[in-house]
Structure formats: structure tokens, C-alpha cells
Amino acid sequence: MTKFEEGIGGYSAVVVGTKPYRVSVEARRYDYGHCECYLGQNDTLCKHMVAVAIRAVTGGKPLSEEDKKLVSQVTCSGKLGELSKSELAATKKAITAGMRYIKSYEGPSRIWFSYQSSLSEGCNRLSKIVSELPVSEQTAKVLVDMLLRLDDRLCRGGVDDSDGTVGGFIEEVVSMLQEYAKLDPACTKAFDALNGKETCFGWEEPLLEFVKN
């Protein structure tokens, strides 16, 4: 990719595919844009637009080799410890960046599959982040906050999770938080934030059981 630029209301670049294509995407809706390839000329989200959108999310920087690794399942690190102040800030920022892929669906049916790919990309990015976290009350609070934000998007934010991508990710994180509580009982204090909450599919219930006990 060359000539990546941030303009008024969007981003543009030249992406090398079968040949170099000029590509642009909107800043507010990464699935809206234009590409000179066949799909782009037929108003269909293409991989070239996705590439520019990813570069925009990373602040114009290319993906590192670590970022290119696909992590599709949440796993507990099993390591006890806390994040430093700077690490905590970086983690929260990375979570917010990952959640940009999990957005409301307002487009025509022809881009639904591309939209679902965006949800998968967001969940994969979040999976990588949370799987690397040490186990502590501090990080448990970060995870609970993330789950509540995702739940809000599912319930009120217009996210179309028809294939269960986001819901499945939430369930995996809940299972990981249960492991947190077994490794460090202090983590259950983070679950207090769920008292009185009614989530989309009751994912908070197994965590609140730890609070009751």
C-alpha cells in the first residue's frame, strides 16, 4: 500500500492488487467507500477497501507481524499480575480500536456478509488483546467494562449479530472471567458492577454467582 492519506471525512491510498487501485473509505463508515477494482466499481465492499480501513484504524501504520496473527478464541493467560499505568491505558485504547469493527448495521443486504466479516475481525482483535492480559482484579474490571460496552451495542446499538459472532465472544470472555475468579478470588470484586444489570442473554448470571458465594 502506498500514498496513504487522511483527508476530510475519509482516507485514501493506492492498494496493489492485480494492479494498483486507488481506494478511499469514509471515516465514519469504513464499509462505505470506492475502489477501482471490479467489486468496488459495482458498489461492493472489497478487500482493498478493508485494507485501507485497517490502516486507518492503526493510525496509518502497517500491521506488525504480531498483529497479523489470527487469534479467534479467547484463552486465559494464567499469569497473575497487574498492568502498569501505561500498559493499562494502551490496553483500553486497543480495546476501543477493536470495538470500532463492531458497529451498527444499516447497509443494504448485499454488504451483509462483509459486515459480518467486520464483526469477526473485531472479535478476533479483542480476543488477542484479552488473551494476553494478566489475571487480577484490575484486568477483570477492564473485561467487565468491555463486556458491558459490547452488550450495549447488541441491545441498543444496532449491531446485527445474526450469526452469533459477538455473543460467542462474550460467552468466551465470561468463561475466562470464571477462570480469573478461581485463580484470584479478588477478581470477583469486579463482578459487583454487574449487580442490577439485565444483559441481552443473561451472560452476567454465572459471574454474579461468584459474588453471591
mmCIF file with all atom_site columns, N, CA, C and O in Angstrom, residues 30-83:
data_model
loop_
_atom_site.group_PDB
_atom_site.id
_atom_site.type_symbol
_atom_site.label_atom_id
_atom_site.label_alt_id
_atom_site.label_comp_id
_atom_site.label_asym_id
_atom_site.label_entity_id
_atom_site.label_seq_id
_atom_site.pdbx_PDB_ins_code
_atom_site.Cartn_x
_atom_site.Cartn_y
_atom_site.Cartn_z
_atom_site.occupancy
_atom_site.B_iso_or_equiv
_atom_site.pdbx_formal_charge
_atom_site.auth_seq_id
_atom_site.auth_comp_id
_atom_site.auth_asym_id
_atom_site.auth_atom_id
_atom_site.pdbx_PDB_model_num
ATOM 1   N N  . TYR A 1 30 ? -16.406 2.715   7.644   1.00 0.00 ? 30 TYR A N  1
ATOM 2   C CA . TYR A 1 30 ? -15.326 2.123   6.863   1.00 0.00 ? 30 TYR A CA 1
ATOM 3   C C  . TYR A 1 30 ? -15.829 1.218   5.740   1.00 0.00 ? 30 TYR A C  1
ATOM 4   O O  . TYR A 1 30 ? -15.094 0.891   4.820   1.00 0.00 ? 30 TYR A O  1
ATOM 5   N N  . ASP A 1 31 ? -17.104 0.778   5.837   1.00 0.00 ? 31 ASP A N  1
ATOM 6   C CA . ASP A 1 31 ? -17.639 -0.071  4.775   1.00 0.00 ? 31 ASP A CA 1
ATOM 7   C C  . ASP A 1 31 ? -18.223 0.752   3.627   1.00 0.00 ? 31 ASP A C  1
ATOM 8   O O  . ASP A 1 31 ? -18.757 0.195   2.673   1.00 0.00 ? 31 ASP A O  1
ATOM 9   N N  . TYR A 1 32 ? -18.123 2.063   3.722   1.00 0.00 ? 32 TYR A N  1
ATOM 10  C CA . TYR A 1 32 ? -18.532 2.946   2.631   1.00 0.00 ? 32 TYR A CA 1
ATOM 11  C C  . TYR A 1 32 ? -17.278 3.512   1.979   1.00 0.00 ? 32 TYR A C  1
ATOM 12  O O  . TYR A 1 32 ? -16.425 4.075   2.661   1.00 0.00 ? 32 TYR A O  1
ATOM 13  N N  . GLY A 1 33 ? -17.181 3.360   0.685   1.00 0.00 ? 33 GLY A N  1
ATOM 14  C CA . GLY A 1 33 ? -16.003 3.881   0.011   1.00 0.00 ? 33 GLY A CA 1
ATOM 15  C C  . GLY A 1 33 ? -16.038 3.595   -1.474  1.00 0.00 ? 33 GLY A C  1
ATOM 16  O O  . GLY A 1 33 ? -17.089 3.290   -2.046  1.00 0.00 ? 33 GLY A O  1
ATOM 17  N N  . HIS A 1 34 ? -14.862 3.677   -2.080  1.00 0.00 ? 34 HIS A N  1
ATOM 18  C CA . HIS A 1 34 ? -14.771 3.447   -3.520  1.00 0.00 ? 34 HIS A CA 1
ATOM 19  C C  . HIS A 1 34 ? -13.436 2.788   -3.840  1.00 0.00 ? 34 HIS A C  1
ATOM 20  O O  . HIS A 1 34 ? -12.414 3.070   -3.208  1.00 0.00 ? 34 HIS A O  1
ATOM 21  N N  . CYS A 1 35 ? -13.466 1.891   -4.812  1.00 0.00 ? 35 CYS A N  1
ATOM 22  C CA . CYS A 1 35 ? -12.244 1.248   -5.286  1.00 0.00 ? 35 CYS A CA 1
ATOM 23  C C  . CYS A 1 35 ? -12.362 1.059   -6.794  1.00 0.00 ? 35 CYS A C  1
ATOM 24  O O  . CYS A 1 35 ? -13.465 0.862   -7.321  1.00 0.00 ? 35 CYS A O  1
ATOM 25  N N  . GLU A 1 36 ? -11.228 1.102   -7.471  1.00 0.00 ? 36 GLU A N  1
ATOM 26  C CA . GLU A 1 36 ? -11.225 0.955   -8.924  1.00 0.00 ? 36 GLU A CA 1
ATOM 27  C C  . GLU A 1 36 ? -11.323 -0.500  -9.382  1.00 0.00 ? 36 GLU A C  1
ATOM 28  O O  . GLU A 1 36 ? -11.440 -0.758  -10.582 1.00 0.00 ? 36 GLU A O  1
ATOM 29  N N  . CYS A 1 37 ? -11.297 -1.447  -8.425  1.00 0.00 ? 37 CYS A N  1
ATOM 30  C CA . CYS A 1 37 ? -11.406 -2.852  -8.822  1.00 0.00 ? 37 CYS A CA 1
ATOM 31  C C  . CYS A 1 37 ? -12.838 -3.173  -9.250  1.00 0.00 ? 37 CYS A C  1
ATOM 32  O O  . CYS A 1 37 ? -13.752 -2.360  -9.093  1.00 0.00 ? 37 CYS A O  1
ATOM 33  N N  . TYR A 1 38 ? -13.034 -4.388  -9.747  1.00 0.00 ? 38 TYR A N  1
ATOM 34  C CA . TYR A 1 38 ? -14.351 -4.778  -10.266 1.00 0.00 ? 38 TYR A CA 1
ATOM 35  C C  . TYR A 1 38 ? -15.430 -4.680  -9.192  1.00 0.00 ? 38 TYR A C  1
ATOM 36  O O  . TYR A 1 38 ? -16.514 -4.137  -9.427  1.00 0.00 ? 38 TYR A O  1
ATOM 37  N N  . LEU A 1 39 ? -15.154 -5.200  -7.993  1.00 0.00 ? 39 LEU A N  1
ATOM 38  C CA . LEU A 1 39 ? -16.154 -5.167  -6.928  1.00 0.00 ? 39 LEU A CA 1
ATOM 39  C C  . LEU A 1 39 ? -16.467 -3.736  -6.510  1.00 0.00 ? 39 LEU A C  1
ATOM 40  O O  . LEU A 1 39 ? -17.630 -3.364  -6.329  1.00 0.00 ? 39 LEU A O  1
ATOM 41  N N  . GLY A 1 40 ? -15.419 -2.949  -6.348  1.00 0.00 ? 40 GLY A N  1
ATOM 42  C CA . GLY A 1 40 ? -15.613 -1.564  -5.936  1.00 0.00 ? 40 GLY A CA 1
ATOM 43  C C  . GLY A 1 40 ? -16.439 -0.772  -6.926  1.00 0.00 ? 40 GLY A C  1
ATOM 44  O O  . GLY A 1 40 ? -17.271 0.060   -6.546  1.00 0.00 ? 40 GLY A O  1
ATOM 45  N N  . GLN A 1 41 ? -16.236 -1.031  -8.205  1.00 0.00 ? 41 GLN A N  1
ATOM 46  C CA . GLN A 1 41 ? -16.995 -0.326  -9.235  1.00 0.00 ? 41 GLN A CA 1
ATOM 47  C C  . GLN A 1 41 ? -18.456 -0.758  -9.261  1.00 0.00 ? 41 GLN A C  1
ATOM 48  O O  . GLN A 1 41 ? -19.295 -0.083  -9.849  1.00 0.00 ? 41 GLN A O  1
ATOM 49  N N  . ASN A 1 42 ? -18.741 -1.889  -8.601  1.00 0.00 ? 42 ASN A N  1
ATOM 50  C CA . ASN A 1 42 ? -20.122 -2.365  -8.510  1.00 0.00 ? 42 ASN A CA 1
ATOM 51  C C  . ASN A 1 42 ? -20.690 -2.162  -7.107  1.00 0.00 ? 42 ASN A C  1
ATOM 52  O O  . ASN A 1 42 ? -21.591 -2.884  -6.672  1.00 0.00 ? 42 ASN A O  1
ATOM 53  N N  . ASP A 1 43 ? -20.140 -1.158  -6.415  1.00 0.00 ? 43 ASP A N  1
ATOM 54  C CA . ASP A 1 43 ? -20.637 -0.760  -5.089  1.00 0.00 ? 43 ASP A CA 1
ATOM 55  C C  . ASP A 1 43 ? -20.635 -1.904  -4.083  1.00 0.00 ? 43 ASP A C  1
ATOM 56  O O  . ASP A 1 43 ? -21.556 -2.044  -3.269  1.00 0.00 ? 43 ASP A O  1
ATOM 57  N N  . THR A 1 44 ? -19.604 -2.745  -4.127  1.00 0.00 ? 44 THR A N  1
ATOM 58  C CA . THR A 1 44 ? -19.468 -3.853  -3.184  1.00 0.00 ? 44 THR A CA 1
ATOM 59  C C  . THR A 1 44 ? -18.176 -3.679  -2.389  1.00 0.00 ? 44 THR A C  1
ATOM 60  O O  . THR A 1 44 ? -17.132 -3.356  -2.961  1.00 0.00 ? 44 THR A O  1
ATOM 61  N N  . LEU A 1 45 ? -18.263 -3.876  -1.082  1.00 0.00 ? 45 LEU A N  1
ATOM 62  C CA . LEU A 1 45 ? -17.076 -3.752  -0.240  1.00 0.00 ? 45 LEU A CA 1
ATOM 63  C C  . LEU A 1 45 ? -16.043 -4.795  -0.665  1.00 0.00 ? 45 LEU A C  1
ATOM 64  O O  . LEU A 1 45 ? -16.336 -5.986  -0.729  1.00 0.00 ? 45 LEU A O  1
ATOM 65  N N  . CYS A 1 46 ? -14.828 -4.347  -0.950  1.00 0.00 ? 46 CYS A N  1
ATOM 66  C CA . CYS A 1 46 ? -13.780 -5.255  -1.416  1.00 0.00 ? 46 CYS A CA 1
ATOM 67  C C  . CYS A 1 46 ? -12.627 -5.305  -0.420  1.00 0.00 ? 46 CYS A C  1
ATOM 68  O O  . CYS A 1 46 ? -12.553 -4.510  0.517   1.00 0.00 ? 46 CYS A O  1
ATOM 69  N N  . LYS A 1 47 ? -11.705 -6.236  -0.647  1.00 0.00 ? 47 LYS A N  1
ATOM 70  C CA . LYS A 1 47 ? -10.572 -6.399  0.263   1.00 0.00 ? 47 LYS A CA 1
ATOM 71  C C  . LYS A 1 47 ? -9.647  -5.185  0.241   1.00 0.00 ? 47 LYS A C  1
ATOM 72  O O  . LYS A 1 47 ? -8.941  -4.922  1.215   1.00 0.00 ? 47 LYS A O  1
ATOM 73  N N  . HIS A 1 48 ? -9.659  -4.441  -0.855  1.00 0.00 ? 48 HIS A N  1
ATOM 74  C CA . HIS A 1 48 ? -8.801  -3.257  -0.939  1.00 0.00 ? 48 HIS A CA 1
ATOM 75  C C  . HIS A 1 48 ? -9.315  -2.154  -0.010  1.00 0.00 ? 48 HIS A C  1
ATOM 76  O O  . HIS A 1 48 ? -8.532  -1.462  0.649   1.00 0.00 ? 48 HIS A O  1
ATOM 77  N N  . MET A 1 49 ? -10.646 -2.011  0.053   1.00 0.00 ? 49 MET A N  1
ATOM 78  C CA . MET A 1 49 ? -11.231 -1.038  0.982   1.00 0.00 ? 49 MET A CA 1
ATOM 79  C C  . MET A 1 49 ? -10.997 -1.470  2.426   1.00 0.00 ? 49 MET A C  1
ATOM 80  O O  . MET A 1 49 ? -10.728 -0.644  3.299   1.00 0.00 ? 49 MET A O  1
ATOM 81  N N  . VAL A 1 50 ? -11.094 -2.779  2.673   1.00 0.00 ? 50 VAL A N  1
ATOM 82  C CA . VAL A 1 50 ? -10.836 -3.296  4.020   1.00 0.00 ? 50 VAL A CA 1
ATOM 83  C C  . VAL A 1 50 ? -9.397  -2.997  4.430   1.00 0.00 ? 50 VAL A C  1
ATOM 84  O O  . VAL A 1 50 ? -9.120  -2.607  5.571   1.00 0.00 ? 50 VAL A O  1
ATOM 85  N N  . ALA A 1 51 ? -8.458  -3.142  3.485   1.00 0.00 ? 51 ALA A N  1
ATOM 86  C CA . ALA A 1 51 ? -7.046  -2.875  3.775   1.00 0.00 ? 51 ALA A CA 1
ATOM 87  C C  . ALA A 1 51 ? -6.830  -1.419  4.177   1.00 0.00 ? 51 ALA A C  1
ATOM 88  O O  . ALA A 1 51 ? -6.098  -1.119  5.126   1.00 0.00 ? 51 ALA A O  1
ATOM 89  N N  . VAL A 1 52 ? -7.491  -0.507  3.468   1.00 0.00 ? 52 VAL A N  1
ATOM 90  C CA . VAL A 1 52 ? -7.364  0.916   3.805   1.00 0.00 ? 52 VAL A CA 1
ATOM 91  C C  . VAL A 1 52 ? -8.013  1.197   5.159   1.00 0.00 ? 52 VAL A C  1
ATOM 92  O O  . VAL A 1 52 ? -7.488  1.972   5.966   1.00 0.00 ? 52 VAL A O  1
ATOM 93  N N  . ALA A 1 53 ? -9.151  0.550   5.426   1.00 0.00 ? 53 ALA A N  1
ATOM 94  C CA . ALA A 1 53 ? -9.831  0.739   6.713   1.00 0.00 ? 53 ALA A CA 1
ATOM 95  C C  . ALA A 1 53 ? -8.952  0.271   7.865   1.00 0.00 ? 53 ALA A C  1
ATOM 96  O O  . ALA A 1 53 ? -8.854  0.939   8.901   1.00 0.00 ? 53 ALA A O  1
ATOM 97  N N  . ILE A 1 54 ? -8.290  -0.870  7.691   1.00 0.00 ? 54 ILE A N  1
ATOM 98  C CA . ILE A 1 54 ? -7.398  -1.384  8.738   1.00 0.00 ? 54 ILE A CA 1
ATOM 99  C C  . ILE A 1 54 ? -6.233  -0.427  8.958   1.00 0.00 ? 54 ILE A C  1
ATOM 100 O O  . ILE A 1 54 ? -5.848  -0.140  10.096  1.00 0.00 ? 54 ILE A O  1
ATOM 101 N N  . ARG A 1 55 ? -5.680  0.109   7.872   1.00 0.00 ? 55 ARG A N  1
ATOM 102 C CA . ARG A 1 55 ? -4.574  1.062   8.000   1.00 0.00 ? 55 ARG A CA 1
ATOM 103 C C  . ARG A 1 55 ? -5.052  2.321   8.738   1.00 0.00 ? 55 ARG A C  1
ATOM 104 O O  . ARG A 1 55 ? -4.301  2.905   9.526   1.00 0.00 ? 55 ARG A O  1
ATOM 105 N N  . ALA A 1 56 ? -6.307  2.715   8.498   1.00 0.00 ? 56 ALA A N  1
ATOM 106 C CA . ALA A 1 56 ? -6.858  3.885   9.186   1.00 0.00 ? 56 ALA A CA 1
ATOM 107 C C  . ALA A 1 56 ? -6.984  3.620   10.682  1.00 0.00 ? 56 ALA A C  1
ATOM 108 O O  . ALA A 1 56 ? -6.649  4.472   11.511  1.00 0.00 ? 56 ALA A O  1
ATOM 109 N N  . VAL A 1 57 ? -7.460  2.422   11.035  1.00 0.00 ? 57 VAL A N  1
ATOM 110 C CA . VAL A 1 57 ? -7.624  2.059   12.446  1.00 0.00 ? 57 VAL A CA 1
ATOM 111 C C  . VAL A 1 57 ? -6.283  2.041   13.166  1.00 0.00 ? 57 VAL A C  1
ATOM 112 O O  . VAL A 1 57 ? -6.177  2.405   14.340  1.00 0.00 ? 57 VAL A O  1
ATOM 113 N N  . THR A 1 58 ? -5.229  1.637   12.460  1.00 0.00 ? 58 THR A N  1
ATOM 114 C CA . THR A 1 58 ? -3.902  1.569   13.079  1.00 0.00 ? 58 THR A CA 1
ATOM 115 C C  . THR A 1 58 ? -3.160  2.900   13.011  1.00 0.00 ? 58 THR A C  1
ATOM 116 O O  . THR A 1 58 ? -1.963  2.961   13.284  1.00 0.00 ? 58 THR A O  1
ATOM 117 N N  . GLY A 1 59 ? -3.877  3.953   12.639  1.00 0.00 ? 59 GLY A N  1
ATOM 118 C CA . GLY A 1 59 ? -3.261  5.275   12.611  1.00 0.00 ? 59 GLY A CA 1
ATOM 119 C C  . GLY A 1 59 ? -2.280  5.481   11.480  1.00 0.00 ? 59 GLY A C  1
ATOM 120 O O  . GLY A 1 59 ? -1.338  6.269   11.596  1.00 0.00 ? 59 GLY A O  1
ATOM 121 N N  . GLY A 1 60 ? -2.476  4.773   10.378  1.00 0.00 ? 60 GLY A N  1
ATOM 122 C CA . GLY A 1 60 ? -1.599  4.934   9.225   1.00 0.00 ? 60 GLY A CA 1
ATOM 123 C C  . GLY A 1 60 ? -0.368  4.056   9.253   1.00 0.00 ? 60 GLY A C  1
ATOM 124 O O  . GLY A 1 60 ? 0.448   4.087   8.331   1.00 0.00 ? 60 GLY A O  1
ATOM 125 N N  . LYS A 1 61 ? -0.239  3.238   10.303  1.00 0.00 ? 61 LYS A N  1
ATOM 126 C CA . LYS A 1 61 ? 0.928   2.364   10.416  1.00 0.00 ? 61 LYS A CA 1
ATOM 127 C C  . LYS A 1 61 ? 0.606   0.981   9.849   1.00 0.00 ? 61 LYS A C  1
ATOM 128 O O  . LYS A 1 61 ? -0.507  0.487   10.017  1.00 0.00 ? 61 LYS A O  1
ATOM 129 N N  . PRO A 1 62 ? 1.555   0.343   9.187   1.00 0.00 ? 62 PRO A N  1
ATOM 130 C CA . PRO A 1 62 ? 1.311   -1.020  8.692   1.00 0.00 ? 62 PRO A CA 1
ATOM 131 C C  . PRO A 1 62 ? 1.191   -1.996  9.854   1.00 0.00 ? 62 PRO A C  1
ATOM 132 O O  . PRO A 1 62 ? 1.702   -1.746  10.953  1.00 0.00 ? 62 PRO A O  1
ATOM 133 N N  . LEU A 1 63 ? 0.500   -3.106  9.630   1.00 0.00 ? 63 LEU A N  1
ATOM 134 C CA . LEU A 1 63 ? 0.356   -4.119  10.669  1.00 0.00 ? 63 LEU A CA 1
ATOM 135 C C  . LEU A 1 63 ? 1.704   -4.766  10.971  1.00 0.00 ? 63 LEU A C  1
ATOM 136 O O  . LEU A 1 63 ? 2.477   -5.062  10.066  1.00 0.00 ? 63 LEU A O  1
ATOM 137 N N  . SER A 1 64 ? 1.955   -4.993  12.242  1.00 0.00 ? 64 SER A N  1
ATOM 138 C CA . SER A 1 64 ? 3.160   -5.724  12.628  1.00 0.00 ? 64 SER A CA 1
ATOM 139 C C  . SER A 1 64 ? 2.922   -7.210  12.385  1.00 0.00 ? 64 SER A C  1
ATOM 140 O O  . SER A 1 64 ? 1.789   -7.647  12.176  1.00 0.00 ? 64 SER A O  1
ATOM 141 N N  . GLU A 1 65 ? 3.980   -7.991  12.417  1.00 0.00 ? 65 GLU A N  1
ATOM 142 C CA . GLU A 1 65 ? 3.831   -9.439  12.236  1.00 0.00 ? 65 GLU A CA 1
ATOM 143 C C  . GLU A 1 65 ? 2.956   -10.020 13.337  1.00 0.00 ? 65 GLU A C  1
ATOM 144 O O  . GLU A 1 65 ? 2.195   -10.958 13.129  1.00 0.00 ? 65 GLU A O  1
ATOM 145 N N  . GLU A 1 66 ? 3.053   -9.448  14.542  1.00 0.00 ? 66 GLU A N  1
ATOM 146 C CA . GLU A 1 66 ? 2.237   -9.918  15.662  1.00 0.00 ? 66 GLU A CA 1
ATOM 147 C C  . GLU A 1 66 ? 0.765   -9.640  15.400  1.00 0.00 ? 66 GLU A C  1
ATOM 148 O O  . GLU A 1 66 ? -0.103  -10.459 15.685  1.00 0.00 ? 66 GLU A O  1
ATOM 149 N N  . ASP A 1 67 ? 0.476   -8.455  14.831  1.00 0.00 ? 67 ASP A N  1
ATOM 150 C CA . ASP A 1 67 ? -0.912  -8.093  14.539  1.00 0.00 ? 67 ASP A CA 1
ATOM 151 C C  . ASP A 1 67 ? -1.520  -8.997  13.475  1.00 0.00 ? 67 ASP A C  1
ATOM 152 O O  . ASP A 1 67 ? -2.733  -9.204  13.438  1.00 0.00 ? 67 ASP A O  1
ATOM 153 N N  . LYS A 1 68 ? -0.666  -9.524  12.594  1.00 0.00 ? 68 LYS A N  1
ATOM 154 C CA . LYS A 1 68 ? -1.166  -10.352 11.501  1.00 0.00 ? 68 LYS A CA 1
ATOM 155 C C  . LYS A 1 68 ? -1.561  -11.751 11.955  1.00 0.00 ? 68 LYS A C  1
ATOM 156 O O  . LYS A 1 68 ? -2.211  -12.484 11.222  1.00 0.00 ? 68 LYS A O  1
ATOM 157 N N  . LYS A 1 69 ? -1.150  -12.123 13.166  1.00 0.00 ? 69 LYS A N  1
ATOM 158 C CA . LYS A 1 69 ? -1.508  -13.436 13.676  1.00 0.00 ? 69 LYS A CA 1
ATOM 159 C C  . LYS A 1 69 ? -2.990  -13.461 14.037  1.00 0.00 ? 69 LYS A C  1
ATOM 160 O O  . LYS A 1 69 ? -3.483  -12.589 14.741  1.00 0.00 ? 69 LYS A O  1
ATOM 161 N N  . LEU A 1 70 ? -3.690  -14.457 13.543  1.00 0.00 ? 70 LEU A N  1
ATOM 162 C CA . LEU A 1 70 ? -5.120  -14.571 13.792  1.00 0.00 ? 70 LEU A CA 1
ATOM 163 C C  . LEU A 1 70 ? -5.368  -15.258 15.130  1.00 0.00 ? 70 LEU A C  1
ATOM 164 O O  . LEU A 1 70 ? -4.891  -16.358 15.366  1.00 0.00 ? 70 LEU A O  1
ATOM 165 N N  . VAL A 1 71 ? -6.083  -14.580 15.997  1.00 0.00 ? 71 VAL A N  1
ATOM 166 C CA . VAL A 1 71 ? -6.488  -15.171 17.271  1.00 0.00 ? 71 VAL A CA 1
ATOM 167 C C  . VAL A 1 71 ? -8.007  -15.165 17.287  1.00 0.00 ? 71 VAL A C  1
ATOM 168 O O  . VAL A 1 71 ? -8.633  -14.117 17.328  1.00 0.00 ? 71 VAL A O  1
ATOM 169 N N  . SER A 1 72 ? -8.599  -16.329 17.208  1.00 0.00 ? 72 SER A N  1
ATOM 170 C CA . SER A 1 72 ? -10.054 -16.392 17.092  1.00 0.00 ? 72 SER A CA 1
ATOM 171 C C  . SER A 1 72 ? -10.732 -16.943 18.334  1.00 0.00 ? 72 SER A C  1
ATOM 172 O O  . SER A 1 72 ? -11.949 -16.982 18.407  1.00 0.00 ? 72 SER A O  1
ATOM 173 N N  . GLN A 1 73 ? -9.944  -17.373 19.315  1.00 0.00 ? 73 GLN A N  1
ATOM 174 C CA . GLN A 1 73 ? -10.543 -17.928 20.523  1.00 0.00 ? 73 GLN A CA 1
ATOM 175 C C  . GLN A 1 73 ? -9.884  -17.326 21.755  1.00 0.00 ? 73 GLN A C  1
ATOM 176 O O  . GLN A 1 73 ? -8.668  -17.177 21.821  1.00 0.00 ? 73 GLN A O  1
ATOM 177 N N  . VAL A 1 74 ? -10.720 -16.974 22.721  1.00 0.00 ? 74 VAL A N  1
ATOM 178 C CA . VAL A 1 74 ? -10.230 -16.378 23.962  1.00 0.00 ? 74 VAL A CA 1
ATOM 179 C C  . VAL A 1 74 ? -9.619  -17.460 24.845  1.00 0.00 ? 74 VAL A C  1
ATOM 180 O O  . VAL A 1 74 ? -10.209 -18.521 25.050  1.00 0.00 ? 74 VAL A O  1
ATOM 181 N N  . THR A 1 75 ? -8.430  -17.184 25.367  1.00 0.00 ? 75 THR A N  1
ATOM 182 C CA . THR A 1 75 ? -7.786  -18.106 26.301  1.00 0.00 ? 75 THR A CA 1
ATOM 183 C C  . THR A 1 75 ? -7.239  -17.314 27.482  1.00 0.00 ? 75 THR A C  1
ATOM 184 O O  . THR A 1 75 ? -6.801  -16.174 27.325  1.00 0.00 ? 75 THR A O  1
ATOM 185 N N  . CYS A 1 76 ? -7.266  -17.917 28.645  1.00 0.00 ? 76 CYS A N  1
ATOM 186 C CA . CYS A 1 76 ? -6.754  -17.267 29.849  1.00 0.00 ? 76 CYS A CA 1
ATOM 187 C C  . CYS A 1 76 ? -5.237  -17.409 29.892  1.00 0.00 ? 76 CYS A C  1
ATOM 188 O O  . CYS A 1 76 ? -4.703  -18.507 29.704  1.00 0.00 ? 76 CYS A O  1
ATOM 189 N N  . SER A 1 77 ? -4.542  -16.310 30.150  1.00 0.00 ? 77 SER A N  1
ATOM 190 C CA . SER A 1 77 ? -3.074  -16.345 30.187  1.00 0.00 ? 77 SER A CA 1
ATOM 191 C C  . SER A 1 77 ? -2.571  -17.168 31.369  1.00 0.00 ? 77 SER A C  1
ATOM 192 O O  . SER A 1 77 ? -1.485  -17.746 31.319  1.00 0.00 ? 77 SER A O  1
ATOM 193 N N  . GLY A 1 78 ? -3.355  -17.196 32.456  1.00 0.00 ? 78 GLY A N  1
ATOM 194 C CA . GLY A 1 78 ? -2.960  -17.947 33.641  1.00 0.00 ? 78 GLY A CA 1
ATOM 195 C C  . GLY A 1 78 ? -1.891  -17.270 34.476  1.00 0.00 ? 78 GLY A C  1
ATOM 196 O O  . GLY A 1 78 ? -1.456  -17.811 35.496  1.00 0.00 ? 78 GLY A O  1
ATOM 197 N N  . LYS A 1 79 ? -1.473  -16.075 34.067  1.00 0.00 ? 79 LYS A N  1
ATOM 198 C CA . LYS A 1 79 ? -0.416  -15.353 34.779  1.00 0.00 ? 79 LYS A CA 1
ATOM 199 C C  . LYS A 1 79 ? -1.030  -14.321 35.720  1.00 0.00 ? 79 LYS A C  1
ATOM 200 O O  . LYS A 1 79 ? -1.812  -13.473 35.286  1.00 0.00 ? 79 LYS A O  1
ATOM 201 N N  . LEU A 1 80 ? -0.675  -14.383 36.991  1.00 0.00 ? 80 LEU A N  1
ATOM 202 C CA . LEU A 1 80 ? -1.165  -13.404 37.956  1.00 0.00 ? 80 LEU A CA 1
ATOM 203 C C  . LEU A 1 80 ? -0.342  -12.125 37.856  1.00 0.00 ? 80 LEU A C  1
ATOM 204 O O  . LEU A 1 80 ? 0.873   -12.175 37.671  1.00 0.00 ? 80 LEU A O  1
ATOM 205 N N  . GLY A 1 81 ? -1.010  -10.977 37.983  1.00 0.00 ? 81 GLY A N  1
ATOM 206 C CA . GLY A 1 81 ? -0.281  -9.712  37.933  1.00 0.00 ? 81 GLY A CA 1
ATOM 207 C C  . GLY A 1 81 ? -1.160  -8.583  37.441  1.00 0.00 ? 81 GLY A C  1
ATOM 208 O O  . GLY A 1 81 ? -2.292  -8.805  36.999  1.00 0.00 ? 81 GLY A O  1
ATOM 209 N N  . GLU A 1 82 ? -0.631  -7.370  37.541  1.00 0.00 ? 82 GLU A N  1
ATOM 210 C CA . GLU A 1 82 ? -1.357  -6.188  37.093  1.00 0.00 ? 82 GLU A CA 1
ATOM 211 C C  . GLU A 1 82 ? -0.603  -5.493  35.965  1.00 0.00 ? 82 GLU A C  1
ATOM 212 O O  . GLU A 1 82 ? 0.605   -5.689  35.790  1.00 0.00 ? 82 GLU A O  1
ATOM 213 N N  . LEU A 1 83 ? -1.325  -4.679  35.236  1.00 0.00 ? 83 LEU A N  1
ATOM 214 C CA . LEU A 1 83 ? -0.722  -3.858  34.193  1.00 0.00 ? 83 LEU A CA 1
ATOM 215 C C  . LEU A 1 83 ? -0.193  -2.568  34.804  1.00 0.00 ? 83 LEU A C  1
ATOM 216 O O  . LEU A 1 83 ? -0.760  -2.052  35.775  1.00 0.00 ? 83 LEU A O  1
#
